[in-house]
XYZ file of C-alpha atoms in Angstrom:
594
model
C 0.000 0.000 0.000
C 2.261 2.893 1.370
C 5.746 3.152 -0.259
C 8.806 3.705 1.909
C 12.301 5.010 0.942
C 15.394 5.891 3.025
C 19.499 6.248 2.585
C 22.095 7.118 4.607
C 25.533 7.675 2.608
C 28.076 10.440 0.808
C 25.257 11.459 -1.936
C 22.553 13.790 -2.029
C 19.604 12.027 0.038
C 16.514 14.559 -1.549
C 17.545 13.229 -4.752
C 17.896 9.632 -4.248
C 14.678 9.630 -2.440
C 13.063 11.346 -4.673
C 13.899 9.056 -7.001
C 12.660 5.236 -4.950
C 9.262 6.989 -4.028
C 8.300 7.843 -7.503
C 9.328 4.513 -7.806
C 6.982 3.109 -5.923
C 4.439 5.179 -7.313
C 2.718 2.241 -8.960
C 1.712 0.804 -5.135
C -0.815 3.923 -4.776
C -0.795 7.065 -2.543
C -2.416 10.062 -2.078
C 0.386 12.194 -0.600
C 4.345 11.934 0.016
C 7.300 13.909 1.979
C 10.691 13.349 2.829
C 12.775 14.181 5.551
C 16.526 14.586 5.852
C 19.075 15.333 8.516
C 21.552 18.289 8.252
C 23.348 20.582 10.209
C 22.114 19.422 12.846
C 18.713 18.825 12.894
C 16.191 17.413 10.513
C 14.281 19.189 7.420
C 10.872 17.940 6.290
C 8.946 18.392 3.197
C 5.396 17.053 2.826
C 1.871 17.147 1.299
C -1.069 15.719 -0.013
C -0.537 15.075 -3.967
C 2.067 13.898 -6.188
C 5.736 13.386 -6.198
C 6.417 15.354 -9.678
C 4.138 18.197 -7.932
C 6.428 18.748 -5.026
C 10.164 19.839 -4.805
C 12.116 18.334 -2.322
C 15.556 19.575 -4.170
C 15.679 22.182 -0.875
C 15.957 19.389 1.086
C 19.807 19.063 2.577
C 22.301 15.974 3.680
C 23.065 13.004 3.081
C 20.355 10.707 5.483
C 16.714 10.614 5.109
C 13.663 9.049 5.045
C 10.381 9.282 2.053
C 7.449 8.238 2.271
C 4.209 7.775 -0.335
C 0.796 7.493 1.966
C -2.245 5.324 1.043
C -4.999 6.447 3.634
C -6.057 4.198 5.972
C -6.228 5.876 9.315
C -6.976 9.915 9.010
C -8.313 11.924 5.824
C -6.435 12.701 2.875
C -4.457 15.787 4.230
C -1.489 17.599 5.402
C -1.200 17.014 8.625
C -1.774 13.497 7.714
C 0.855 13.062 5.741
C 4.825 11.461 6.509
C 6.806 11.796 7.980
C 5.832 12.310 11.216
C 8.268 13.447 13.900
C 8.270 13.854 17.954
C 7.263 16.527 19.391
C 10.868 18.225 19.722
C 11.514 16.974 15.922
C 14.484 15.504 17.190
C 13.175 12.121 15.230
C 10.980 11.660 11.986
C 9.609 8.214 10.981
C 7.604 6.497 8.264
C 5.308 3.710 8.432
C 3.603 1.370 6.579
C 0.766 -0.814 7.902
C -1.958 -0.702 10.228
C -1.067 -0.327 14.500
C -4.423 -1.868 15.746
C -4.225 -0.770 18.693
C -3.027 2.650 18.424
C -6.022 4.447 19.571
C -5.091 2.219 23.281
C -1.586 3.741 22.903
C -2.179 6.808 22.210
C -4.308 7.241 25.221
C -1.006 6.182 27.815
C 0.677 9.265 25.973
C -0.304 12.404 27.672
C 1.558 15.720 27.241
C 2.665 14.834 23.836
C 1.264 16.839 21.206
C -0.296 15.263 17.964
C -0.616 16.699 14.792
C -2.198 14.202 13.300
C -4.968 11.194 13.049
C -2.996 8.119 11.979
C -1.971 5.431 13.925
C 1.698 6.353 12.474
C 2.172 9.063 14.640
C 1.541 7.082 17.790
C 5.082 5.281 17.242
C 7.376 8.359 17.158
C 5.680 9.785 20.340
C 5.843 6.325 21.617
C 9.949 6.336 21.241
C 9.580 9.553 22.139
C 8.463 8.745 25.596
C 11.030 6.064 26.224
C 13.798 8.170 24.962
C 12.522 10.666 27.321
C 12.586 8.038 29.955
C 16.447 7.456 29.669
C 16.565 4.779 26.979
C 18.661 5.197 24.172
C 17.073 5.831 20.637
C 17.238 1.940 19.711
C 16.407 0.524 22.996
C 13.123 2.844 22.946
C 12.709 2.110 19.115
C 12.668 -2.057 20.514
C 10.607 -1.169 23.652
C 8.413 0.404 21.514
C 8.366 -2.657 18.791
C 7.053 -4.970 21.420
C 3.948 -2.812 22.208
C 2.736 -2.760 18.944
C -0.294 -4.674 17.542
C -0.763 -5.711 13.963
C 1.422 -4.891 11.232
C 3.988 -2.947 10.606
C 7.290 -1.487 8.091
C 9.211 1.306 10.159
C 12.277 3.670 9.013
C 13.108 6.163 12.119
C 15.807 8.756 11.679
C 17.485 10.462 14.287
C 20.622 11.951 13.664
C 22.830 10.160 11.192
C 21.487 6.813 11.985
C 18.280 4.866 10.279
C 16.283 2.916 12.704
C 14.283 -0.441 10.546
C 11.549 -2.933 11.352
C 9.589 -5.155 9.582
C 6.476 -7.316 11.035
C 3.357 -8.372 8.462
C 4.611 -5.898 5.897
C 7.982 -6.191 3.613
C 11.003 -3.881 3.802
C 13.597 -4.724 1.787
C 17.995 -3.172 2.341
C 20.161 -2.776 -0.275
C 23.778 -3.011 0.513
C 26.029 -0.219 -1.290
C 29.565 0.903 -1.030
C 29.957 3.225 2.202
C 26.189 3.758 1.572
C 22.583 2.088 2.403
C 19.479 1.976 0.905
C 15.706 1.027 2.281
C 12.288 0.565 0.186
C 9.166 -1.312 0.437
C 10.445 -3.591 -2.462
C 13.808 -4.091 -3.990
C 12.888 -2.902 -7.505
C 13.462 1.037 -7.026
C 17.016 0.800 -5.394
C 18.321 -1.884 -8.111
C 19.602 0.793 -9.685
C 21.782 1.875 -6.751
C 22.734 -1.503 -5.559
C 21.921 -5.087 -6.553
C 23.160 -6.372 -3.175
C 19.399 -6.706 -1.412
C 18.522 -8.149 2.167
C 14.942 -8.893 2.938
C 14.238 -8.346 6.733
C 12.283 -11.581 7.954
C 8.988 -11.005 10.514
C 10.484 -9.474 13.788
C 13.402 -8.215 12.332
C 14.699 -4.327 13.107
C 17.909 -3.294 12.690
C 20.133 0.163 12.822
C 21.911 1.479 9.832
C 25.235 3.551 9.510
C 26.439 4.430 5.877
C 29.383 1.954 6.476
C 27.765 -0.513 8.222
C 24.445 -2.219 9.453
C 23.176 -4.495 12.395
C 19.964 -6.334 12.176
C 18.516 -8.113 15.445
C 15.504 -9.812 16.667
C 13.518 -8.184 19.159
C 15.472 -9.786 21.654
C 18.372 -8.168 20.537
C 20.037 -11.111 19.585
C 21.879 -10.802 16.412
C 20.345 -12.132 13.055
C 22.043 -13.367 9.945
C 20.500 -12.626 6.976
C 21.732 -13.309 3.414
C 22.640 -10.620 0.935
C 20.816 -11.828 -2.121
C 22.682 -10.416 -5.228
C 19.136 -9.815 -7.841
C 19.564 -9.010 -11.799
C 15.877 -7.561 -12.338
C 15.778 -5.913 -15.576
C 15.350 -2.372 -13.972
C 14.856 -1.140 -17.918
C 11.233 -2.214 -17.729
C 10.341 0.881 -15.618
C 10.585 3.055 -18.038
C 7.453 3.542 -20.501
C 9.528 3.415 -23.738
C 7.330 4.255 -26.439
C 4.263 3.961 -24.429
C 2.184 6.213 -23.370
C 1.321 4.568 -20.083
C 2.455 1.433 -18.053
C -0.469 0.121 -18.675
C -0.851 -0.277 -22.625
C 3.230 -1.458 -22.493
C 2.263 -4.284 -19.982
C -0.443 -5.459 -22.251
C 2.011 -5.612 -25.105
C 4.810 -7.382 -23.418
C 2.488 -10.122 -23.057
C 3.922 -12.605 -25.792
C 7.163 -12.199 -24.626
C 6.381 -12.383 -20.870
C 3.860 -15.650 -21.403
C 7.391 -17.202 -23.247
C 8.932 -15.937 -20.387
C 6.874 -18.428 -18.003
C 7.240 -21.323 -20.170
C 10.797 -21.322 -21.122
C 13.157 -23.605 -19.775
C 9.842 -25.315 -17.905
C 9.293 -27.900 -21.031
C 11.477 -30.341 -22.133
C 10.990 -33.630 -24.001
C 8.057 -32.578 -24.275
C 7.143 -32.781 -20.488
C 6.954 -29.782 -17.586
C 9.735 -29.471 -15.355
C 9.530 -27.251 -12.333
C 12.828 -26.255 -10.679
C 11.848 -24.756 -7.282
C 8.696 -27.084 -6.297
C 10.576 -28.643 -3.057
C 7.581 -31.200 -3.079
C 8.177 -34.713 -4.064
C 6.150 -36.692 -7.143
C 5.167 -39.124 -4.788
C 3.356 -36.634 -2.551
C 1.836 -34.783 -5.383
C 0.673 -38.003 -6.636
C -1.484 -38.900 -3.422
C -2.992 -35.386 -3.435
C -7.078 -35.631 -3.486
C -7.834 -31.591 -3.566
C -6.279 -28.446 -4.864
C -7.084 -25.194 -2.776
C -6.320 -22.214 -5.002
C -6.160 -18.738 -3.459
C -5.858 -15.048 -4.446
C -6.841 -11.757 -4.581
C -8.663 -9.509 -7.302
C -6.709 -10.564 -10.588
C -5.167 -13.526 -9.007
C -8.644 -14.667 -7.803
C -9.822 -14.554 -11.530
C -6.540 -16.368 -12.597
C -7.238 -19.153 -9.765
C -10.922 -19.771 -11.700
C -9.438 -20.545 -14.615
C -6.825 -22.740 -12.836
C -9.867 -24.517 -11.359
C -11.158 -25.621 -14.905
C -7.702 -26.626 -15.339
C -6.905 -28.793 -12.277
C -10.117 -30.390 -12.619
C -10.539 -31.024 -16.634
C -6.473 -31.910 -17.289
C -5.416 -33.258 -13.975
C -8.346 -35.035 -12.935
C -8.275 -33.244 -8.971
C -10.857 -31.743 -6.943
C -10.653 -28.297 -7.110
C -12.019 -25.539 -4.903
C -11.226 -21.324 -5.563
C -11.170 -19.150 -2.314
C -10.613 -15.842 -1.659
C -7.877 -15.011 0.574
C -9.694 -13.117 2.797
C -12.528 -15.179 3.460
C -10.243 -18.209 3.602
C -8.196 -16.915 6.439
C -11.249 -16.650 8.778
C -13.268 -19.584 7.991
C -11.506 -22.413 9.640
C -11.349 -24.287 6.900
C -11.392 -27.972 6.384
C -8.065 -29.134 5.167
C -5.049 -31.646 5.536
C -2.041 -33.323 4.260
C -3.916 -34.562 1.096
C -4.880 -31.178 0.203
C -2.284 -29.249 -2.025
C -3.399 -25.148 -1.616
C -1.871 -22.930 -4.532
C -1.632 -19.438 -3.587
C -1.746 -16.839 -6.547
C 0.032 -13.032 -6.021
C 1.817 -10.711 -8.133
C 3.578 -8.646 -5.480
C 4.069 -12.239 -3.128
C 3.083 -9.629 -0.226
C -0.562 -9.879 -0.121
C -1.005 -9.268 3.100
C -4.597 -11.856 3.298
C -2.651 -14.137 1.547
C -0.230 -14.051 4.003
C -2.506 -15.326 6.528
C -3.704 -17.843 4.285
C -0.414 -19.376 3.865
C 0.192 -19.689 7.731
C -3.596 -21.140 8.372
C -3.450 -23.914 5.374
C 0.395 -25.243 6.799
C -1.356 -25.386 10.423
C -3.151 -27.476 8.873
C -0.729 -29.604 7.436
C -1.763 -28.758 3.826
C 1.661 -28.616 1.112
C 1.797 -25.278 -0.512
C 2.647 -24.158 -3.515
C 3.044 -20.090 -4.270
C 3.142 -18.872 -7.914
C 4.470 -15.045 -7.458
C 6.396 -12.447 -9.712
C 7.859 -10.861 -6.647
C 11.385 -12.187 -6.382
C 12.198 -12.622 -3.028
C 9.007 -12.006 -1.311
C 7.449 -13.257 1.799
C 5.280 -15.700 -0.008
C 8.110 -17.371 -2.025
C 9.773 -17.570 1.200
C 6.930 -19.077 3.461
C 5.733 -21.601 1.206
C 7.222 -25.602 0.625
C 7.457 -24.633 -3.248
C 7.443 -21.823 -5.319
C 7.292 -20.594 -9.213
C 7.854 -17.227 -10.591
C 6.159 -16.213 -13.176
C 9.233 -14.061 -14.489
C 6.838 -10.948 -15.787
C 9.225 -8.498 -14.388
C 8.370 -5.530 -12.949
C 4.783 -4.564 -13.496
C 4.442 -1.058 -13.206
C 0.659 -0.413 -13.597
C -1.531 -0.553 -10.773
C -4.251 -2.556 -12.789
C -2.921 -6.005 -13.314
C -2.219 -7.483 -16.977
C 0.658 -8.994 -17.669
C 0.949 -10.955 -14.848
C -2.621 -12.246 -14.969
C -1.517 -14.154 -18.251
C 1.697 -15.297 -16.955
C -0.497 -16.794 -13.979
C -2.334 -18.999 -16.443
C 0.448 -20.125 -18.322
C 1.882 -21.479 -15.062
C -1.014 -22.968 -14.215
C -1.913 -24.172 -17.409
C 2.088 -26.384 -16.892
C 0.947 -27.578 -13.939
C -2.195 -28.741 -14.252
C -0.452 -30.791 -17.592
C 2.523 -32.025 -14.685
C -0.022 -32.912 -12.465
C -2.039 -34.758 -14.857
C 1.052 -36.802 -16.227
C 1.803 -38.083 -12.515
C -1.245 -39.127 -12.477
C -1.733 -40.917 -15.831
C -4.943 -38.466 -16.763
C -2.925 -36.685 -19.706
C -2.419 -38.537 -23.106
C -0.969 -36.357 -25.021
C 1.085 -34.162 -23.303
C 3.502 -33.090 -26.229
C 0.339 -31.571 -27.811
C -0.822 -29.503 -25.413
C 2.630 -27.910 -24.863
C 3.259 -27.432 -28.553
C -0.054 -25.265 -28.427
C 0.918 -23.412 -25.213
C 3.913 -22.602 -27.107
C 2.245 -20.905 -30.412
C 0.145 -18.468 -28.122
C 2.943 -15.473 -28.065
C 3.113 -15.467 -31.743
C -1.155 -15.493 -32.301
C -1.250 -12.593 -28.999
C 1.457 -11.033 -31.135
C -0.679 -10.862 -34.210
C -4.077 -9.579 -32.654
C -2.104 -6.646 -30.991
C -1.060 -5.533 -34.623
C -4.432 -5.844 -35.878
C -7.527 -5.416 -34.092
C -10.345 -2.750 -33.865
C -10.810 -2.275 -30.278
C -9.852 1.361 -30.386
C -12.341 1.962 -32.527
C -14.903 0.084 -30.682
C -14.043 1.987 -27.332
C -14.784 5.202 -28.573
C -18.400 4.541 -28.751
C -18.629 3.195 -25.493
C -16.785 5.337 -23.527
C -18.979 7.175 -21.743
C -21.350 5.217 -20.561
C -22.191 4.635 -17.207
C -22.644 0.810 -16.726
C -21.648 -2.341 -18.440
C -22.044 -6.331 -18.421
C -19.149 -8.733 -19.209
C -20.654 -12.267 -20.275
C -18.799 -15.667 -20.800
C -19.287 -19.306 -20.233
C -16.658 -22.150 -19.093
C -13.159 -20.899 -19.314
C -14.458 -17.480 -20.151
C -16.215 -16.831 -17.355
C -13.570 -15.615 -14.967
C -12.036 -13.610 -17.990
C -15.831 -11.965 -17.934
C -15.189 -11.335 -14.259
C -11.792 -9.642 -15.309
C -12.820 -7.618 -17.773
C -15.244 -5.888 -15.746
C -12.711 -5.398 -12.657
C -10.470 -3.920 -15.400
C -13.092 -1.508 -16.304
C -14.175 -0.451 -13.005
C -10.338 -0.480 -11.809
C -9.081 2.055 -14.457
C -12.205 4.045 -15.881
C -15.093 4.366 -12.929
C -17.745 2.770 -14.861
C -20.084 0.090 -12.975
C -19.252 -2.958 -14.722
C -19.975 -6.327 -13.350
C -19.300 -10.229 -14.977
C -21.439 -12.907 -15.429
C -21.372 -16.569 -16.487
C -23.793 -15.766 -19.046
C -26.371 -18.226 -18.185
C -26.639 -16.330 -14.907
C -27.961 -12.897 -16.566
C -31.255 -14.196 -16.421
C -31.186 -14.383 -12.520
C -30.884 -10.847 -11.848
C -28.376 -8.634 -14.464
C -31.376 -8.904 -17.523
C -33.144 -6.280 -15.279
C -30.504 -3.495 -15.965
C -29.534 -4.046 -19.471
C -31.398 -1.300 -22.267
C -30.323 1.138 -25.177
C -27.700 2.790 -23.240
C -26.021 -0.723 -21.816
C -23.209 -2.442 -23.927
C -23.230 -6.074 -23.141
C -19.436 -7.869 -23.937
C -19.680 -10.836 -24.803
C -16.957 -13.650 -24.597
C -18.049 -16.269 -27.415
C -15.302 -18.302 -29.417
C -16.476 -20.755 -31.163
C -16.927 -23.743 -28.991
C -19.014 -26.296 -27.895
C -20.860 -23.967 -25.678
C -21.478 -21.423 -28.539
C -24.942 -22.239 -29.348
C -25.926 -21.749 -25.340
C -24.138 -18.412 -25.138
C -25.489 -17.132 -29.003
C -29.121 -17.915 -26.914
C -28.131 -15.436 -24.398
C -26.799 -12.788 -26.768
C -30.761 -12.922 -28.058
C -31.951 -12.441 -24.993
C -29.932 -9.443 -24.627
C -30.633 -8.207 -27.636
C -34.867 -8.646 -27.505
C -34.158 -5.711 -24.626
C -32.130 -3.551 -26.761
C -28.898 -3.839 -25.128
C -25.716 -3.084 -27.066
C -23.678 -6.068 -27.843
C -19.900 -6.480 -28.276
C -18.670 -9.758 -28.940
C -15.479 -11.383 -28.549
C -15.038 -13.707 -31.210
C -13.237 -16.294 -33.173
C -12.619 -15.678 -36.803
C -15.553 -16.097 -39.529
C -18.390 -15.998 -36.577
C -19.733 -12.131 -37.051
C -22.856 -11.654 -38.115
C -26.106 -9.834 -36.037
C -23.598 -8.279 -33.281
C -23.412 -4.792 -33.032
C -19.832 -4.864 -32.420
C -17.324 -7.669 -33.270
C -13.775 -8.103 -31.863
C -11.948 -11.175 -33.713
C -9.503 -13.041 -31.511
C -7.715 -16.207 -33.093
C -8.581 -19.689 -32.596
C -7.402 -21.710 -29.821
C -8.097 -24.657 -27.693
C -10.533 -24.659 -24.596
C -7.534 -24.927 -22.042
C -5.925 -21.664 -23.407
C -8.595 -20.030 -25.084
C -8.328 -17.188 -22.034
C -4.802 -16.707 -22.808
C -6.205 -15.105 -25.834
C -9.514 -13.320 -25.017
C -8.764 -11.688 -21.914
C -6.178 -9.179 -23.996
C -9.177 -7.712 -25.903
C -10.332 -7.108 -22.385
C -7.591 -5.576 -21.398
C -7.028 -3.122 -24.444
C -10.765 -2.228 -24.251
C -11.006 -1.142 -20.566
C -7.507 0.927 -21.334
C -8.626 2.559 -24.624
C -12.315 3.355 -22.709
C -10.196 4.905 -19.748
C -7.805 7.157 -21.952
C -10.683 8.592 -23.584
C -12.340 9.147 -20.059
C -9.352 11.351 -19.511
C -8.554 8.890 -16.219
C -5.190 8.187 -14.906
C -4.940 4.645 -16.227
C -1.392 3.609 -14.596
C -2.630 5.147 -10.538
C -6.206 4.945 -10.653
C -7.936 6.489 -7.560
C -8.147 4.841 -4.559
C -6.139 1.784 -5.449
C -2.694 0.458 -4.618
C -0.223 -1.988 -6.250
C 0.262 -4.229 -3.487
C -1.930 -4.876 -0.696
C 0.054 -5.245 2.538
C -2.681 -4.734 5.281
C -6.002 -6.258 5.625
């Protein structure tokens, strides 16, 4: 949610800063500041809006601390912004996360005077009170650790020292020459250092530019590895795009090779990280698949999968909901948990409550290094690289080309695929047909007749139901417009009530064995005058309003293919809509509390 930044080193810190929070941009905020230490005493810079708006340049030394606020305690405002500082301003901090019980704390604090209403602000005058006590600035900054409920990422400053923790929400170092670095993820300093520590729950540590300690909060030392990444840091710049966003969308051939190469050979799927043994996989009765948002949708489609190639149970759960229900599982069920960042903070919780459980779990994540690839007993990457756009694309289709290899994997232990040199010959022509519709296809045309109005239904059956579900997220995400999906047989249980003149109806309907059912409910819709766009295979056009061809392509990867129509056509509706389509309002990259 929040994006943090800090240094301490020889260089300009304003400038450095600067440069990791906009950065992190793509994770959502609705204000930023930084604050540095100089001469003596510490400078701060805040306000509500957006980096580019604001010039820290005035900002002096060579420590400090940013900071990019998503609300969740306190309006959108000044005085809510970070950093915060004590009530002497002898010591700023940022936070990310949510202190549930700050409204207890802040009560024990009298005398101190807030400025604020976040639950941030209750840490500094927390330390504050310690320090004021007689401890020293860390032992306050650990007393003060220890009284803290729910989750948290912390930079402190005070003088030319940085103060970290980490509990239920990721900070990441980065290891320099005579310098130090600190963000919310490791992408925005890679170009600074590629020598990265991620801090581990319970974690804090004190930073010098020449040196670093990290402890428990027992203040017993900790070892953790320097990880040495090679991220392609290239890929946050827009190119020749005009927004994240529409780039994303056409990196998709080469990122959906991305998650297949080196993965088949001999014309079988070979995972390298999955830490789980054939024989166990083999005796597994149920697959659990778990997400958020996008990754939900993906885990749909993996459903189908699982349960048409591999032959296994299959059951799709929120995060959210699965965290809280107690659920029924064991050491036959295999969960799969689906996340782009690998910091979801639900999914998080989901992870712990299946391996309570004794469930094996599996994470498929693009975030290299996060706390879901390091929590679970196997994990694949999807390799995307960094997706910079706030509304997920990319990533969605690298999710179902992963799944799509494992459901064929699983199936093969299990004897329930025949063919399996087919099916990954076919997975393996899908860059080259995505690669052809994005050089010739009508959807910008189509968008700017649709653009302004004010509600819309996504239909699709089978496979394309969850991409139905997608493309109406997509459209509410990054445009505003009340769009909701259907499986298309449902519309007469409720949606066939809103749809008239002014409704366009999308349609997902390649040709298929379900075609005839779905052209049935394209009727219907069309008896009350709604507008319909359909998604399409080639040579099946005629009576639609609108018609969007998308190639030909088996069942199994037939949503590799139509949900980038649905992409393009919630961007292209958005850009006309004059909306920010790469930080829509209200959202955030990566969601790190509950």
């Amino acid at each position: 949610m929040c994006g943090i930044g800090a240094y301490i080193g020889d260089k300009d810190a304003s400038s450095i800063l600067t440069s990791i929070i906009r950065d992190l941009e793509y994770r959502g905020y609705d204000s930023c500041g930084i604050a540095t230490y100089s001469d003596g005493k510490i400078n701060c810079k805040k306000d509500i809006g957006k980096v580019s708006d604001i010039d820290f340049s005035s900002l002096k030394g060579n420590v400090g601390i940013a900071h990019t606020r998503w609300a969740t305690h306190g309006i959108v405002n000044f005085e809510n912004s970070h950093p915060h500082s004590d009530c002497d301003k002898k010591m700023y901090l940022v936070h990310n996360g949510i202190i549930e019980n700050a409204d207890e704390l802040r009560n024990i604090l009298a005398g101190h005077e807030f400025t604020s209403k976040t639950d941030s602000e209750v840490i500094i005058h927390l330390i504050e009170d310690f320090v004021n006590a007689g401890d020293t600035v860390e032992d306050a900054f650990v007393k003060c650790l220890k009284l803290l409920e729910g989750a948290y990422a912390i930079v402190l400053i005070h003088e030319e020292k940085l103060y970290v923790a980490r509990k239920g929400s990721p900070l990441v170092l980065g290891v320099g020459n005579n310098e130090m670095f600190v963000a919310s993820d490791s992408v925005p300093i890679q170009k600074y250092t590629r020598n990265i520590i991620f801090l581990e729950e319970g974690d804090y540590g004190v930073l010098w530019k020449d040196n670093y300690k990290i402890n428990n909060l027992d203040s017993v030392d900790v070892d953790r590895e320097i990880k040495i990444l090679n991220n392609n840091i290239d890929e946050i710049s827009k190119g020749s795009f005009e927004h994240f966003m529409l780039k994303e969308i056409y990196e998709q051939p080469k990122t959906i090779e991305r998650a297949f190469l080196g993965r088949i050979s001999d014309d079988k799927v070979k995972f390298g990280g999955l830490n789980i043994s054939e024989d166990v996989l083999k005796k597994i009765k149920r697959i659990i698949l778990i997400g958020c948002g996008t990754s939900w949708h993906a885990g749909i489609v993996g459903g189908y999968l699982f349960e048409d190639i591999s032959k296994i149970q299959t059951k799709v759960e929120y995060a959210s909901e699965f965290r809280y229900k107690n659920p029924v599982i064991d050491e036959n069920d295999l969960v799969i948990v689906l996340s782009q960042s690998g910091e979801t903070a639900d999914s998080i919780a989901a992870i712990k409550e299946a391996k309570s459980k004794g469930a094996k779990v599996i994470g498929i994540v693009n975030g290299v290094g996060s706390t879901i690839s390091r929590m679970v007993d196997g994990g694949i990457y999807l390799h995307a690289g960094s997706e910079i756009g706030v509304a997920s694309t990319k990533t969605f289709s690298s999710h179902l080309v992963v799944l799509y290899l494992l459901s064929v994997y699983l199936g093969s232990l299990k004897g329930t695929v025949r063919d399996p040199a087919k099916m990954l010959n076919e997975l393996q022509e899908i860059p080259a047909l995505i690669s052809g519709f994005l050089e010739n296809n009508n959807i910008e045309g189509v968008s700017s007749k649709y653009f302004d109005c004010d509600n819309a239904l996504y239909l699709g059956r089978d496979y394309n139901f969850p991409i139905a579900l997608e493309g109406a997220l997509k459209l509410k995400e990054i445009s505003y417009i009340h769009a909701e999906g259907y499986p298309a047989a449902e519309m007469k249980h409720g949606p066939i009530a809103l749809i008239d003149k002014n409704m366009p109806v999308i349609v997902i309907a390649p040709e298929g064995r379900l075609y005839p059912k779905i052209m049935s409910n394209i009727s219907e819709v069309k008896s009350r005058k709604g507008k319909v766009i359909v998604i399409t295979t080639n040579g099946l056009e005629d009576g639609f309003d609108e018609v969007i061809k998308i190639p030909k392509v088996s069942e199994y990867l037939m949503p590799l293919i139509s949900v980038v129509p649905v992409q393009l056509l919630s961007y292209y509706i958005a850009k006309k809509r004059g909306c920010d389509v790469d930080r829509p309002r209200n959202l955030a990259k990566s969601v790190t509390v509950e």
